[in-house]
JSON list of N, CA and C in Angstrom, two decimals:
[
{"chain": "A", "resi": 51, "resn": "MET", "atom": "N", "xyz": [-52.66, -3.22, -19.58]},
{"chain": "A", "resi": 51, "resn": "MET", "atom": "CA", "xyz": [-51.46, -4.11, -19.00]},
{"chain": "A", "resi": 51, "resn": "MET", "atom": "C", "xyz": [-51.87, -5.04, -18.10]},
{"chain": "A", "resi": 52, "resn": "SER", "atom": "N", "xyz": [-51.94, -6.47, -18.29]},
{"chain": "A", "resi": 52, "resn": "SER", "atom": "CA", "xyz": [-52.01, -7.53, -17.61]},
{"chain": "A", "resi": 52, "resn": "SER", "atom": "C", "xyz": [-51.26, -7.54, -16.24]},
{"chain": "A", "resi": 53, "resn": "ALA", "atom": "N", "xyz": [-51.36, -8.03, -15.31]},
{"chain": "A", "resi": 53, "resn": "ALA", "atom": "CA", "xyz": [-50.48, -8.32, -14.33]},
{"chain": "A", "resi": 53, "resn": "ALA", "atom": "C", "xyz": [-50.03, -9.86, -14.31]},
{"chain": "A", "resi": 54, "resn": "SER", "atom": "N", "xyz": [-48.82, -10.12, -13.43]},
{"chain": "A", "resi": 54, "resn": "SER", "atom": "CA", "xyz": [-48.18, -11.07, -13.81]},
{"chain": "A", "resi": 54, "resn": "SER", "atom": "C", "xyz": [-48.47, -12.16, -12.47]},
{"chain": "A", "resi": 55, "resn": "PHE", "atom": "N", "xyz": [-48.35, -13.27, -12.48]},
{"chain": "A", "resi": 55, "resn": "PHE", "atom": "CA", "xyz": [-48.55, -14.14, -11.76]},
{"chain": "A", "resi": 55, "resn": "PHE", "atom": "C", "xyz": [-47.38, -14.86, -11.02]},
{"chain": "A", "resi": 56, "resn": "VAL", "atom": "N", "xyz": [-47.15, -14.26, -10.00]},
{"chain": "A", "resi": 56, "resn": "VAL", "atom": "CA", "xyz": [-45.76, -15.07, -9.29]},
{"chain": "A", "resi": 56, "resn": "VAL", "atom": "C", "xyz": [-46.36, -15.89, -7.73]},
{"chain": "A", "resi": 57, "resn": "PRO", "atom": "N", "xyz": [-45.52, -17.07, -8.03]},
{"chain": "A", "resi": 57, "resn": "PRO", "atom": "CA", "xyz": [-46.18, -17.84, -7.15]},
{"chain": "A", "resi": 57, "resn": "PRO", "atom": "C", "xyz": [-45.26, -17.55, -5.79]},
{"chain": "A", "resi": 58, "resn": "PHE", "atom": "N", "xyz": [-44.28, -16.99, -5.69]},
{"chain": "A", "resi": 58, "resn": "PHE", "atom": "CA", "xyz": [-43.66, -16.77, -4.54]},
{"chain": "A", "resi": 58, "resn": "PHE", "atom": "C", "xyz": [-43.55, -15.40, -4.39]},
{"chain": "A", "resi": 59, "resn": "ARG", "atom": "N", "xyz": [-43.67, -14.67, -3.25]},
{"chain": "A", "resi": 59, "resn": "ARG", "atom": "CA", "xyz": [-43.12, -13.45, -3.23]},
{"chain": "A", "resi": 59, "resn": "ARG", "atom": "C", "xyz": [-42.35, -12.63, -2.84]},
{"chain": "A", "resi": 60, "resn": "GLY", "atom": "N", "xyz": [-41.99, -11.37, -3.67]},
{"chain": "A", "resi": 60, "resn": "GLY", "atom": "CA", "xyz": [-41.08, -10.98, -3.32]},
{"chain": "A", "resi": 60, "resn": "GLY", "atom": "C", "xyz": [-40.48, -10.49, -2.11]},
{"chain": "A", "resi": 61, "resn": "SER", "atom": "N", "xyz": [-39.21, -9.79, -1.52]},
{"chain": "A", "resi": 61, "resn": "SER", "atom": "CA", "xyz": [-39.10, -9.41, -0.44]},
{"chain": "A", "resi": 61, "resn": "SER", "atom": "C", "xyz": [-39.59, -8.33, -0.06]},
{"chain": "A", "resi": 62, "resn": "SER", "atom": "N", "xyz": [-40.03, -8.17, 1.31]},
{"chain": "A", "resi": 62, "resn": "SER", "atom": "CA", "xyz": [-40.58, -6.65, 1.34]},
{"chain": "A", "resi": 62, "resn": "SER", "atom": "C", "xyz": [-40.38, -6.54, 2.72]},
{"chain": "A", "resi": 63, "resn": "GLY", "atom": "N", "xyz": [-40.21, -5.35, 3.17]},
{"chain": "A", "resi": 63, "resn": "GLY", "atom": "CA", "xyz": [-40.05, -5.15, 4.38]},
{"chain": "A", "resi": 63, "resn": "GLY", "atom": "C", "xyz": [-41.21, -4.25, 5.68]},
{"chain": "A", "resi": 64, "resn": "GLU", "atom": "N", "xyz": [-42.44, -5.01, 4.55]},
{"chain": "A", "resi": 64, "resn": "GLU", "atom": "CA", "xyz": [-43.57, -4.10, 5.21]},
{"chain": "A", "resi": 64, "resn": "GLU", "atom": "C", "xyz": [-44.06, -5.24, 6.05]},
{"chain": "A", "resi": 65, "resn": "ASN", "atom": "N", "xyz": [-44.05, -6.96, 5.95]},
{"chain": "A", "resi": 65, "resn": "ASN", "atom": "CA", "xyz": [-44.56, -7.77, 6.88]},
{"chain": "A", "resi": 65, "resn": "ASN", "atom": "C", "xyz": [-43.44, -8.72, 6.89]},
{"chain": "A", "resi": 66, "resn": "LYS", "atom": "N", "xyz": [-42.41, -8.69, 8.03]},
{"chain": "A", "resi": 66, "resn": "LYS", "atom": "CA", "xyz": [-41.86, -9.51, 8.24]},
{"chain": "A", "resi": 66, "resn": "LYS", "atom": "C", "xyz": [-42.06, -10.70, 8.75]},
{"chain": "A", "resi": 67, "resn": "ASP", "atom": "N", "xyz": [-43.42, -11.09, 9.15]},
{"chain": "A", "resi": 67, "resn": "ASP", "atom": "CA", "xyz": [-43.91, -12.56, 9.45]},
{"chain": "A", "resi": 67, "resn": "ASP", "atom": "C", "xyz": [-44.63, -13.05, 8.55]},
{"chain": "A", "resi": 68, "resn": "GLU", "atom": "N", "xyz": [-44.87, -12.42, 7.18]},
{"chain": "A", "resi": 68, "resn": "GLU", "atom": "CA", "xyz": [-45.01, -12.74, 6.03]},
{"chain": "A", "resi": 68, "resn": "GLU", "atom": "C", "xyz": [-44.10, -13.32, 5.37]},
{"chain": "A", "resi": 69, "resn": "ASN", "atom": "N", "xyz": [-42.73, -12.49, 5.17]},
{"chain": "A", "resi": 69, "resn": "ASN", "atom": "CA", "xyz": [-41.55, -12.55, 4.24]},
{"chain": "A", "resi": 69, "resn": "ASN", "atom": "C", "xyz": [-40.51, -13.71, 4.93]},
{"chain": "A", "resi": 70, "resn": "GLU", "atom": "N", "xyz": [-41.03, -13.99, 6.68]},
{"chain": "A", "resi": 70, "resn": "GLU", "atom": "CA", "xyz": [-40.54, -15.37, 7.10]},
{"chain": "A", "resi": 70, "resn": "GLU", "atom": "C", "xyz": [-41.42, -16.86, 6.45]},
{"chain": "A", "resi": 71, "resn": "TRP", "atom": "N", "xyz": [-42.55, -16.64, 6.36]},
{"chain": "A", "resi": 71, "resn": "TRP", "atom": "CA", "xyz": [-43.60, -17.59, 6.02]},
{"chain": "A", "resi": 71, "resn": "TRP", "atom": "C", "xyz": [-43.00, -18.28, 4.87]},
{"chain": "A", "resi": 72, "resn": "TRP", "atom": "N", "xyz": [-42.97, -17.04, 3.76]},
{"chain": "A", "resi": 72, "resn": "TRP", "atom": "CA", "xyz": [-42.23, -17.81, 2.58]},
{"chain": "A", "resi": 72, "resn": "TRP", "atom": "C", "xyz": [-41.08, -18.06, 2.65]},
{"chain": "A", "resi": 73, "resn": "LEU", "atom": "N", "xyz": [-40.14, -17.53, 3.02]},
{"chain": "A", "resi": 73, "resn": "LEU", "atom": "CA", "xyz": [-38.79, -17.85, 3.17]},
{"chain": "A", "resi": 73, "resn": "LEU", "atom": "C", "xyz": [-39.02, -19.26, 3.90]},
{"chain": "A", "resi": 74, "resn": "GLN", "atom": "N", "xyz": [-39.49, -19.75, 4.66]},
{"chain": "A", "resi": 74, "resn": "GLN", "atom": "CA", "xyz": [-39.52, -21.13, 5.22]},
{"chain": "A", "resi": 74, "resn": "GLN", "atom": "C", "xyz": [-39.88, -22.53, 4.02]},
{"chain": "A", "resi": 75, "resn": "ARG", "atom": "N", "xyz": [-41.21, -21.61, 3.42]},
{"chain": "A", "resi": 75, "resn": "ARG", "atom": "CA", "xyz": [-41.67, -22.31, 2.64]},
{"chain": "A", "resi": 75, "resn": "ARG", "atom": "C", "xyz": [-40.79, -22.85, 1.36]},
{"chain": "A", "resi": 76, "resn": "GLU", "atom": "N", "xyz": [-39.97, -21.75, 0.86]},
{"chain": "A", "resi": 76, "resn": "GLU", "atom": "CA", "xyz": [-38.82, -21.79, -0.15]},
{"chain": "A", "resi": 76, "resn": "GLU", "atom": "C", "xyz": [-37.68, -22.88, 0.80]},
{"chain": "A", "resi": 77, "resn": "ILE", "atom": "N", "xyz": [-37.66, -22.61, 1.87]},
{"chain": "A", "resi": 77, "resn": "ILE", "atom": "CA", "xyz": [-36.17, -23.48, 2.35]},
{"chain": "A", "resi": 77, "resn": "ILE", "atom": "C", "xyz": [-36.64, -25.01, 2.27]},
{"chain": "A", "resi": 78, "resn": "ALA", "atom": "N", "xyz": [-38.19, -24.96, 2.69]},
{"chain": "A", "resi": 78, "resn": "ALA", "atom": "CA", "xyz": [-38.77, -26.59, 2.64]},
{"chain": "A", "resi": 78, "resn": "ALA", "atom": "C", "xyz": [-38.64, -27.05, 1.24]},
{"chain": "A", "resi": 79, "resn": "LEU", "atom": "N", "xyz": [-39.03, -26.26, 0.27]},
{"chain": "A", "resi": 79, "resn": "LEU", "atom": "CA", "xyz": [-39.03, -26.65, -1.28]},
{"chain": "A", "resi": 79, "resn": "LEU", "atom": "C", "xyz": [-37.53, -27.36, -1.81]},
{"chain": "A", "resi": 80, "resn": "ILE", "atom": "N", "xyz": [-36.80, -26.57, -1.28]},
{"chain": "A", "resi": 80, "resn": "ILE", "atom": "CA", "xyz": [-35.42, -27.04, -1.25]},
{"chain": "A", "resi": 80, "resn": "ILE", "atom": "C", "xyz": [-35.07, -28.45, -0.69]},
{"chain": "A", "resi": 81, "resn": "GLN", "atom": "N", "xyz": [-35.42, -28.54, 0.54]},
{"chain": "A", "resi": 81, "resn": "GLN", "atom": "CA", "xyz": [-35.18, -29.62, 1.24]},
{"chain": "A", "resi": 81, "resn": "GLN", "atom": "C", "xyz": [-36.02, -30.40, 0.93]},
{"chain": "A", "resi": 82, "resn": "ASN", "atom": "N", "xyz": [-37.02, -30.39, 0.20]},
{"chain": "A", "resi": 82, "resn": "ASN", "atom": "CA", "xyz": [-37.78, -31.84, 0.02]},
{"chain": "A", "resi": 82, "resn": "ASN", "atom": "C", "xyz": [-36.98, -32.09, -1.28]},
{"chain": "A", "resi": 83, "resn": "LEU", "atom": "N", "xyz": [-36.83, -31.68, -2.30]},
{"chain": "A", "resi": 83, "resn": "LEU", "atom": "CA", "xyz": [-35.92, -32.02, -3.45]},
{"chain": "A", "resi": 83, "resn": "LEU", "atom": "C", "xyz": [-34.78, -32.16, -3.37]},
{"chain": "A", "resi": 84, "resn": "LEU", "atom": "N", "xyz": [-33.95, -32.20, -2.10]},
{"chain": "A", "resi": 84, "resn": "LEU", "atom": "CA", "xyz": [-32.78, -32.57, -1.78]},
{"chain": "A", "resi": 84, "resn": "LEU", "atom": "C", "xyz": [-32.76, -34.02, -1.15]},
{"chain": "A", "resi": 85, "resn": "LYS", "atom": "N", "xyz": [-34.05, -34.12, -0.52]},
{"chain": "A", "resi": 85, "resn": "LYS", "atom": "CA", "xyz": [-34.22, -35.49, 0.44]},
{"chain": "A", "resi": 85, "resn": "LYS", "atom": "C", "xyz": [-34.39, -36.48, -0.57]},
{"chain": "A", "resi": 86, "resn": "SER", "atom": "N", "xyz": [-35.56, -36.14, -1.91]},
{"chain": "A", "resi": 86, "resn": "SER", "atom": "CA", "xyz": [-35.52, -36.79, -2.85]},
{"chain": "A", "resi": 86, "resn": "SER", "atom": "C", "xyz": [-35.10, -37.31, -4.07]},
{"chain": "A", "resi": 87, "resn": "GLU", "atom": "N", "xyz": [-34.11, -35.97, -4.37]},
{"chain": "A", "resi": 87, "resn": "GLU", "atom": "CA", "xyz": [-32.90, -36.26, -5.38]},
{"chain": "A", "resi": 87, "resn": "GLU", "atom": "C", "xyz": [-31.75, -36.73, -4.72]},
{"chain": "A", "resi": 88, "resn": "GLY", "atom": "N", "xyz": [-31.24, -35.89, -3.56]},
{"chain": "A", "resi": 88, "resn": "GLY", "atom": "CA", "xyz": [-29.77, -36.32, -3.24]},
{"chain": "A", "resi": 88, "resn": "GLY", "atom": "C", "xyz": [-28.97, -35.05, -3.56]},
{"chain": "A", "resi": 89, "resn": "GLU", "atom": "N", "xyz": [-27.66, -35.10, -3.35]},
{"chain": "A", "resi": 89, "resn": "GLU", "atom": "CA", "xyz": [-27.17, -33.86, -3.88]},
{"chain": "A", "resi": 89, "resn": "GLU", "atom": "C", "xyz": [-27.10, -33.52, -5.09]},
{"chain": "A", "resi": 90, "resn": "THR", "atom": "N", "xyz": [-27.52, -32.28, -5.08]},
{"chain": "A", "resi": 90, "resn": "THR", "atom": "CA", "xyz": [-28.02, -31.45, -6.31]},
{"chain": "A", "resi": 90, "resn": "THR", "atom": "C", "xyz": [-26.97, -30.45, -6.91]},
{"chain": "A", "resi": 91, "resn": "ARG", "atom": "N", "xyz": [-27.04, -30.07, -7.85]},
{"chain": "A", "resi": 91, "resn": "ARG", "atom": "CA", "xyz": [-26.36, -28.73, -8.68]},
{"chain": "A", "resi": 91, "resn": "ARG", "atom": "C", "xyz": [-27.22, -27.56, -8.16]},
{"chain": "A", "resi": 92, "resn": "ARG", "atom": "N", "xyz": [-26.41, -26.53, -7.94]},
{"chain": "A", "resi": 92, "resn": "ARG", "atom": "CA", "xyz": [-27.71, -24.95, -7.29]},
{"chain": "A", "resi": 92, "resn": "ARG", "atom": "C", "xyz": [-28.42, -25.02, -8.73]},
{"chain": "A", "resi": 93, "resn": "LYS", "atom": "N", "xyz": [-27.91, -24.61, -9.66]},
{"chain": "A", "resi": 93, "resn": "LYS", "atom": "CA", "xyz": [-28.36, -24.83, -10.84]},
{"chain": "A", "resi": 93, "resn": "LYS", "atom": "C", "xyz": [-29.59, -25.74, -11.33]},
{"chain": "A", "resi": 94, "resn": "ASP", "atom": "N", "xyz": [-29.51, -26.62, -10.71]},
{"chain": "A", "resi": 94, "resn": "ASP", "atom": "CA", "xyz": [-30.39, -27.92, -11.20]},
{"chain": "A", "resi": 94, "resn": "ASP", "atom": "C", "xyz": [-31.55, -27.62, -10.19]},
{"chain": "A", "resi": 95, "resn": "ILE", "atom": "N", "xyz": [-31.58, -27.25, -8.97]},
{"chain": "A", "resi": 95, "resn": "ILE", "atom": "CA", "xyz": [-32.32, -27.02, -7.81]},
{"chain": "A", "resi": 95, "resn": "ILE", "atom": "C", "xyz": [-32.75, -25.88, -8.15]},
{"chain": "A", "resi": 96, "resn": "GLY", "atom": "N", "xyz": [-32.63, -25.03, -8.83]},
{"chain": "A", "resi": 96, "resn": "GLY", "atom": "CA", "xyz": [-33.32, -23.79, -9.34]},
{"chain": "A", "resi": 96, "resn": "GLY", "atom": "C", "xyz": [-34.20, -24.08, -10.45]},
{"chain": "A", "resi": 97, "resn": "ASP", "atom": "N", "xyz": [-33.52, -24.71, -10.99]},
{"chain": "A", "resi": 97, "resn": "ASP", "atom": "CA", "xyz": [-34.62, -25.08, -12.33]},
{"chain": "A", "resi": 97, "resn": "ASP", "atom": "C", "xyz": [-36.02, -26.19, -12.22]},
{"chain": "A", "resi": 98, "resn": "ARG", "atom": "N", "xyz": [-35.84, -26.75, -11.70]},
{"chain": "A", "resi": 98, "resn": "ARG", "atom": "CA", "xyz": [-36.47, -27.72, -11.21]},
{"chain": "A", "resi": 98, "resn": "ARG", "atom": "C", "xyz": [-37.31, -26.94, -9.99]},
{"chain": "A", "resi": 99, "resn": "LEU", "atom": "N", "xyz": [-37.13, -26.32, -9.63]},
{"chain": "A", "resi": 99, "resn": "LEU", "atom": "CA", "xyz": [-38.10, -25.38, -8.57]},
{"chain": "A", "resi": 99, "resn": "LEU", "atom": "C", "xyz": [-38.62, -24.29, -9.20]},
{"chain": "A", "resi": 100, "resn": "GLY", "atom": "N", "xyz": [-38.39, -23.87, -10.38]},
{"chain": "A", "resi": 100, "resn": "GLY", "atom": "CA", "xyz": [-39.05, -22.87, -10.71]},
{"chain": "A", "resi": 100, "resn": "GLY", "atom": "C", "xyz": [-38.15, -21.22, -10.01]},
{"chain": "A", "resi": 101, "resn": "GLN", "atom": "N", "xyz": [-37.05, -21.37, -9.83]},
{"chain": "A", "resi": 101, "resn": "GLN", "atom": "CA", "xyz": [-36.47, -20.04, -8.88]},
{"chain": "A", "resi": 101, "resn": "GLN", "atom": "C", "xyz": [-36.84, -19.01, -9.87]},
{"chain": "A", "resi": 102, "resn": "LYS", "atom": "N", "xyz": [-36.39, -18.62, -11.42]},
{"chain": "A", "resi": 102, "resn": "LYS", "atom": "CA", "xyz": [-36.52, -17.58, -12.06]},
{"chain": "A", "resi": 102, "resn": "LYS", "atom": "C", "xyz": [-37.92, -16.62, -11.21]},
{"chain": "A", "resi": 103, "resn": "TYR", "atom": "N", "xyz": [-38.88, -17.22, -11.19]},
{"chain": "A", "resi": 103, "resn": "TYR", "atom": "CA", "xyz": [-40.45, -16.65, -10.87]},
{"chain": "A", "resi": 103, "resn": "TYR", "atom": "C", "xyz": [-39.99, -16.59, -9.26]},
{"chain": "A", "resi": 104, "resn": "TRP", "atom": "N", "xyz": [-39.56, -16.48, -8.32]},
{"chain": "A", "resi": 104, "resn": "TRP", "atom": "CA", "xyz": [-39.41, -16.38, -6.99]},
{"chain": "A", "resi": 104, "resn": "TRP", "atom": "C", "xyz": [-39.09, -14.97, -6.80]},
{"chain": "A", "resi": 105, "resn": "GLY", "atom": "N", "xyz": [-38.81, -14.27, -7.50]},
{"chain": "A", "resi": 105, "resn": "GLY", "atom": "CA", "xyz": [-38.57, -12.87, -7.58]},
{"chain": "A", "resi": 105, "resn": "GLY", "atom": "C", "xyz": [-36.86, -12.52, -6.88]},
{"chain": "A", "resi": 106, "resn": "PRO", "atom": "N", "xyz": [-36.29, -11.44, -7.06]},
{"chain": "A", "resi": 106, "resn": "PRO", "atom": "CA", "xyz": [-35.10, -11.06, -6.95]},
{"chain": "A", "resi": 106, "resn": "PRO", "atom": "C", "xyz": [-34.35, -11.63, -5.76]},
{"chain": "A", "resi": 107, "resn": "THR", "atom": "N", "xyz": [-33.63, -12.16, -5.77]},
{"chain": "A", "resi": 107, "resn": "THR", "atom": "CA", "xyz": [-32.71, -12.84, -4.68]},
{"chain": "A", "resi": 107, "resn": "THR", "atom": "C", "xyz": [-33.31, -13.97, -3.89]},
{"chain": "A", "resi": 108, "resn": "ARG", "atom": "N", "xyz": [-34.90, -13.96, -4.04]},
{"chain": "A", "resi": 108, "resn": "ARG", "atom": "CA", "xyz": [-35.24, -14.85, -3.36]},
{"chain": "A", "resi": 108, "resn": "ARG", "atom": "C", "xyz": [-34.41, -16.43, -2.93]},
{"chain": "A", "resi": 109, "resn": "PHE", "atom": "N", "xyz": [-33.82, -17.20, -3.79]},
{"chain": "A", "resi": 109, "resn": "PHE", "atom": "CA", "xyz": [-33.86, -18.13, -4.55]},
{"chain": "A", "resi": 109, "resn": "PHE", "atom": "C", "xyz": [-32.41, -18.30, -3.53]},
{"chain": "A", "resi": 110, "resn": "ARG", "atom": "N", "xyz": [-31.52, -17.22, -3.74]},
{"chain": "A", "resi": 110, "resn": "ARG", "atom": "CA", "xyz": [-30.21, -17.35, -3.12]},
{"chain": "A", "resi": 110, "resn": "ARG", "atom": "C", "xyz": [-30.41, -17.07, -1.70]},
{"chain": "A", "resi": 111, "resn": "GLN", "atom": "N", "xyz": [-31.31, -16.06, -0.85]},
{"chain": "A", "resi": 111, "resn": "GLN", "atom": "CA", "xyz": [-31.28, -16.10, 0.03]},
{"chain": "A", "resi": 111, "resn": "GLN", "atom": "C", "xyz": [-31.82, -17.43, 1.05]},
{"chain": "A", "resi": 112, "resn": "ALA", "atom": "N", "xyz": [-33.15, -18.11, 0.24]},
{"chain": "A", "resi": 112, "resn": "ALA", "atom": "CA", "xyz": [-33.47, -19.41, 0.69]},
{"chain": "A", "resi": 112, "resn": "ALA", "atom": "C", "xyz": [-32.77, -20.61, 0.82]},
{"chain": "A", "resi": 113, "resn": "LEU", "atom": "N", "xyz": [-31.58, -20.47, -0.08]},
{"chain": "A", "resi": 113, "resn": "LEU", "atom": "CA", "xyz": [-30.33, -21.66, -0.29]},
{"chain": "A", "resi": 113, "resn": "LEU", "atom": "C", "xyz": [-29.10, -21.58, 1.19]},
{"chain": "A", "resi": 114, "resn": "ARG", "atom": "N", "xyz": [-28.74, -19.85, 1.05]},
{"chain": "A", "resi": 114, "resn": "ARG", "atom": "CA", "xyz": [-28.31, -19.13, 2.33]},
{"chain": "A", "resi": 114, "resn": "ARG", "atom": "C", "xyz": [-28.80, -19.95, 3.90]},
{"chain": "A", "resi": 115, "resn": "GLU", "atom": "N", "xyz": [-29.84, -19.06, 3.99]},
{"chain": "A", "resi": 115, "resn": "GLU", "atom": "CA", "xyz": [-31.03, -19.49, 5.02]},
{"chain": "A", "resi": 115, "resn": "GLU", "atom": "C", "xyz": [-30.97, -20.85, 5.28]},
{"chain": "A", "resi": 116, "resn": "GLY", "atom": "N", "xyz": [-31.04, -21.71, 4.41]},
{"chain": "A", "resi": 116, "resn": "GLY", "atom": "CA", "xyz": [-31.53, -22.97, 4.58]},
{"chain": "A", "resi": 116, "resn": "GLY", "atom": "C", "xyz": [-30.25, -23.78, 5.12]},
{"chain": "A", "resi": 117, "resn": "VAL", "atom": "N", "xyz": [-28.82, -23.78, 4.47]},
{"chain": "A", "resi": 117, "resn": "VAL", "atom": "CA", "xyz": [-27.91, -24.03, 5.26]},
{"chain": "A", "resi": 117, "resn": "VAL", "atom": "C", "xyz": [-27.41, -23.45, 6.52]},
{"chain": "A", "resi": 118, "resn": "LYS", "atom": "N", "xyz": [-28.01, -22.28, 6.73]},
{"chain": "A", "resi": 118, "resn": "LYS", "atom": "CA", "xyz": [-27.66, -21.47, 8.24]},
{"chain": "A", "resi": 118, "resn": "LYS", "atom": "C", "xyz": [-28.55, -22.27, 9.11]},
{"chain": "A", "resi": 119, "resn": "ARG", "atom": "N", "xyz": [-29.82, -22.68, 9.22]},
{"chain": "A", "resi": 119, "resn": "ARG", "atom": "CA", "xyz": [-30.98, -23.09, 9.71]},
{"chain": "A", "resi": 119, "resn": "ARG", "atom": "C", "xyz": [-30.67, -24.43, 10.16]},
{"chain": "A", "resi": 120, "resn": "GLY", "atom": "N", "xyz": [-29.52, -25.39, 9.01]},
{"chain": "A", "resi": 120, "resn": "GLY", "atom": "CA", "xyz": [-29.11, -26.69, 8.89]},
{"chain": "A", "resi": 120, "resn": "GLY", "atom": "C", "xyz": [-30.52, -27.50, 8.20]},
{"chain": "A", "resi": 121, "resn": "ALA", "atom": "N", "xyz": [-31.27, -27.12, 7.27]},
{"chain": "A", "resi": 121, "resn": "ALA", "atom": "CA", "xyz": [-32.27, -27.58, 6.70]},
{"chain": "A", "resi": 121, "resn": "ALA", "atom": "C", "xyz": [-31.66, -28.68, 5.76]},
{"chain": "A", "resi": 122, "resn": "PHE", "atom": "N", "xyz": [-30.52, -28.44, 4.95]},
{"chain": "A", "resi": 122, "resn": "PHE", "atom": "CA", "xyz": [-29.56, -29.08, 4.21]},
{"chain": "A", "resi": 122, "resn": "PHE", "atom": "C", "xyz": [-28.29, -28.46, 4.20]},
{"chain": "A", "resi": 123, "resn": "ARG", "atom": "N", "xyz": [-27.64, -29.26, 3.26]},
{"chain": "A", "resi": 123, "resn": "ARG", "atom": "CA", "xyz": [-25.63, -28.49, 3.90]},
{"chain": "A", "resi": 123, "resn": "ARG", "atom": "C", "xyz": [-25.38, -28.16, 2.39]},
{"chain": "A", "resi": 124, "resn": "LYS", "atom": "N", "xyz": [-24.23, -27.29, 2.19]},
{"chain": "A", "resi": 124, "resn": "LYS", "atom": "CA", "xyz": [-23.67, -27.38, 0.98]},
{"chain": "A", "resi": 124, "resn": "LYS", "atom": "C", "xyz": [-22.49, -27.92, 0.76]},
{"chain": "A", "resi": 125, "resn": "SER", "atom": "N", "xyz": [-22.22, -29.00, -0.24]},
{"chain": "A", "resi": 125, "resn": "SER", "atom": "CA", "xyz": [-21.24, -29.97, -0.49]},
{"chain": "A", "resi": 125, "resn": "SER", "atom": "C", "xyz": [-20.45, -29.99, -1.01]},
{"chain": "A", "resi": 126, "resn": "GLY", "atom": "N", "xyz": [-20.11, -29.21, -1.85]},
{"chain": "A", "resi": 126, "resn": "GLY", "atom": "CA", "xyz": [-18.67, -28.48, -2.76]},
{"chain": "A", "resi": 126, "resn": "GLY", "atom": "C", "xyz": [-19.34, -26.57, -3.31]},
{"chain": "A", "resi": 127, "resn": "SER", "atom": "N", "xyz": [-18.71, -26.26, -4.20]},
{"chain": "A", "resi": 127, "resn": "SER", "atom": "CA", "xyz": [-18.81, -24.80, -4.72]},
{"chain": "A", "resi": 127, "resn": "SER", "atom": "C", "xyz": [-20.44, -24.45, -5.13]},
{"chain": "A", "resi": 128, "resn": "ASP", "atom": "N", "xyz": [-20.87, -25.64, -5.85]},
{"chain": "A", "resi": 128, "resn": "ASP", "atom": "CA", "xyz": [-22.25, -25.29, -6.35]},
{"chain": "A", "resi": 128, "resn": "ASP", "atom": "C", "xyz": [-23.40, -26.62, -6.31]},
{"chain": "A", "resi": 129, "resn": "ARG", "atom": "N", "xyz": [-22.98, -26.98, -5.29]},
{"chain": "A", "resi": 129, "resn": "ARG", "atom": "CA", "xyz": [-23.95, -28.34, -4.72]},
{"chain": "A", "resi": 129, "resn": "ARG", "atom": "C", "xyz": [-24.53, -28.21, -3.57]},
{"chain": "A", "resi": 130, "resn": "TYR", "atom": "N", "xyz": [-25.57, -28.80, -3.22]},
{"chain": "A", "resi": 130, "resn": "TYR", "atom": "CA", "xyz": [-26.53, -29.00, -1.91]},
{"chain": "A", "resi": 130, "resn": "TYR", "atom": "C", "xyz": [-26.83, -30.12, -1.89]},
{"chain": "A", "resi": 131, "resn": "ALA", "atom": "N", "xyz": [-26.88, -30.99, -0.59]},
{"chain": "A", "resi": 131, "resn": "ALA", "atom": "CA", "xyz": [-26.94, -32.18, -0.20]},
{"chain": "A", "resi": 131, "resn": "ALA", "atom": "C", "xyz": [-28.03, -32.10, 1.27]},
{"chain": "A", "resi": 132, "resn": "PRO", "atom": "N", "xyz": [-28.74, -33.15, 1.15]},
{"chain": "A", "resi": 132, "resn": "PRO", "atom": "CA", "xyz": [-30.08, -33.36, 2.21]},
{"chain": "A", "resi": 132, "resn": "PRO", "atom": "C", "xyz": [-28.63, -33.09, 3.78]},
{"chain": "A", "resi": 133, "resn": "THR", "atom": "N", "xyz": [-29.43, -32.80, 4.92]},
{"chain": "A", "resi": 133, "resn": "THR", "atom": "CA", "xyz": [-28.43, -33.37, 6.14]},
{"chain": "A", "resi": 133, "resn": "THR", "atom": "C", "xyz": [-28.92, -34.76, 6.38]},
{"chain": "A", "resi": 134, "resn": "GLY", "atom": "N", "xyz": [-28.01, -35.50, 7.48]},
{"chain": "A", "resi": 134, "resn": "GLY", "atom": "CA", "xyz": [-28.06, -36.39, 7.98]},
{"chain": "A", "resi": 134, "resn": "GLY", "atom": "C", "xyz": [-28.00, -37.30, 7.25]}
]
């Protein structure tokens, strides 16, 4: 059996610093996409960034934390936009 390559780490309680590093990276990816594309639907953000490879709940967590940290904002029920 071969191992799968996953470009993003799954969440683990083993190393909080590493998890925070990955979360900041994921938030930055979303933030950069929104700065480039403008207001975008959640599904389109996920599709463009390959969220299906991020690991369970990582995309949802990055969206939630990005809004909480002010990296971008929620602009509708399933839409996000850059801040400023």
